[in-house]
Coordinates of C-alpha atoms in Angstrom, one line a residue:
X4 CA 0.0 0.1 0.0
X5 CA 1.2 3.3 -1.4
X6 CA 1.0 6.5 1.2
X7 CA 0.6 9.8 -0.2
X8 CA 1.9 13.3 1.8
X9 CA 0.3 15.8 1.6
X10 CA 0.9 19.5 3.5
X11 CA -1.8 21.5 3.7
X12 CA -0.5 24.8 2.9
X13 CA -2.9 27.2 4.4
X14 CA -3.4 31.2 4.9
X15 CA -6.5 33.1 7.0
X16 CA -7.6 36.6 6.5
X17 CA -8.6 38.2 9.6
X18 CA -11.5 40.6 9.3
X19 CA -10.2 44.1 9.3
X20 CA -7.8 43.0 6.2
X21 CA -10.6 41.9 4.6
X22 CA -12.4 45.6 5.5
X23 CA -9.4 47.0 4.3
X24 CA -9.0 45.4 1.3
X25 CA -12.3 45.5 0.1
X26 CA -12.0 49.0 0.8
X27 CA -8.8 49.2 -1.6
X28 CA -9.9 47.3 -4.7
X29 CA -13.4 48.8 -4.4
X30 CA -14.6 50.2 -7.8
X31 CA -11.2 49.6 -9.9
X32 CA -11.5 48.5 -13.7
X33 CA -9.6 45.2 -12.9
X34 CA -10.3 43.5 -10.2
X35 CA -6.7 43.5 -7.7
X36 CA -5.8 41.1 -5.6
X37 CA -3.0 41.4 -2.3
X38 CA -0.1 39.5 -3.5
X39 CA 2.0 38.6 -0.6
X40 CA 6.1 37.9 -1.1
X41 CA 8.5 36.6 0.8
X42 CA 12.2 38.0 -0.4
X43 CA 15.9 36.8 1.5
X44 CA 17.1 40.1 3.0
X45 CA 16.1 42.4 5.9
X46 CA 17.2 42.5 9.2
X47 CA 15.8 38.4 10.0
X48 CA 17.0 37.4 7.0
X49 CA 13.3 37.3 5.2
X50 CA 10.9 40.4 4.3
X51 CA 7.6 40.1 3.1
X52 CA 6.6 42.5 -0.1
X53 CA 3.0 43.7 -0.3
X54 CA 1.7 44.9 -3.4
X55 CA -1.7 45.2 -5.0
X56 CA -1.9 42.7 -8.2
X57 CA -3.8 41.6 -11.3
X58 CA -1.9 39.1 -12.6
X59 CA -1.5 35.6 -11.1
X60 CA 0.2 32.6 -13.2
X61 CA -0.5 29.2 -12.4
X62 CA 2.4 29.1 -9.2
X63 CA 0.1 30.9 -7.7
X64 CA -2.3 30.0 -5.0
X65 CA -5.1 32.3 -3.9
X66 CA -6.7 33.7 -0.8
X67 CA -10.7 34.3 -0.5
X68 CA -12.8 36.2 2.3
X69 CA -15.2 37.4 1.8
X70 CA -14.6 39.1 -1.4
X71 CA -10.9 39.8 -0.2
X72 CA -8.5 37.9 -2.0
X73 CA -4.9 37.3 -1.5
X74 CA -2.2 35.9 -3.6
X75 CA 0.8 34.3 -2.8
X76 CA 3.6 31.9 -5.1
X77 CA 4.0 28.8 -3.6
X78 CA 7.8 29.1 -2.7
X79 CA 6.4 31.7 -0.4
X80 CA 3.6 30.4 0.8
X81 CA 5.3 27.2 2.0
X82 CA 7.4 30.2 4.3
X83 CA 4.1 31.3 5.7
X84 CA 1.8 28.4 6.6
X85 CA -0.9 28.9 8.9
X86 CA -0.1 32.3 8.8
X87 CA -2.8 35.1 9.5
X88 CA -3.0 38.4 7.6
X89 CA -4.3 41.1 9.7
X90 CA -4.7 44.8 8.9
X91 CA -3.0 47.3 11.7
X92 CA -4.3 51.0 12.0
X93 CA -2.4 52.1 14.9
X94 CA -0.8 55.8 16.3
X95 CA 2.5 53.9 14.8
X96 CA 1.5 52.9 11.5
X97 CA -0.8 51.7 9.4
X98 CA -0.5 48.4 7.4
X99 CA -0.7 44.8 6.8
X100 CA 1.1 42.4 9.2
X101 CA 1.4 39.1 9.1
X102 CA 1.4 37.1 12.3
X103 CA 3.6 33.9 11.2
X104 CA 3.5 30.9 13.5
X105 CA 6.3 29.3 11.3
X106 CA 8.9 32.2 12.6
X107 CA 11.3 32.0 14.7
X108 CA 12.4 36.0 15.3
X109 CA 11.4 38.8 13.4
X110 CA 12.5 42.4 13.4
X111 CA 10.9 45.7 15.5
X112 CA 9.1 46.8 12.6
X113 CA 6.9 43.3 12.2
X114 CA 8.3 43.1 8.4
X115 CA 11.2 41.1 8.8
X116 CA 11.4 37.3 10.2
X117 CA 13.8 34.3 10.8
X118 CA 13.2 30.8 10.7

């Protein structure tokens, strides 16, 4: 009997992230999604990049909640599986953030992490 190993890669969106993303993309000529990419660099080894994108490729995964959509490539997704995409709006900053359960350390601004 052969066993098939499957890794479940998931990403969740907070209600705050959904509201902000819906607000940013409403009324646009083309559907826009929040693209999340993990790049090498930053204070801790990896850094998050967020941008709005209308394109996606075959290697991208799309996650949706209440009409808001996030795109992430398969390599980046492996580094943030199980994370929660949130949007914070406080006196210090207004930005999308990832609450990444795989990160063993992160920098003070929250955009850089290590595994």
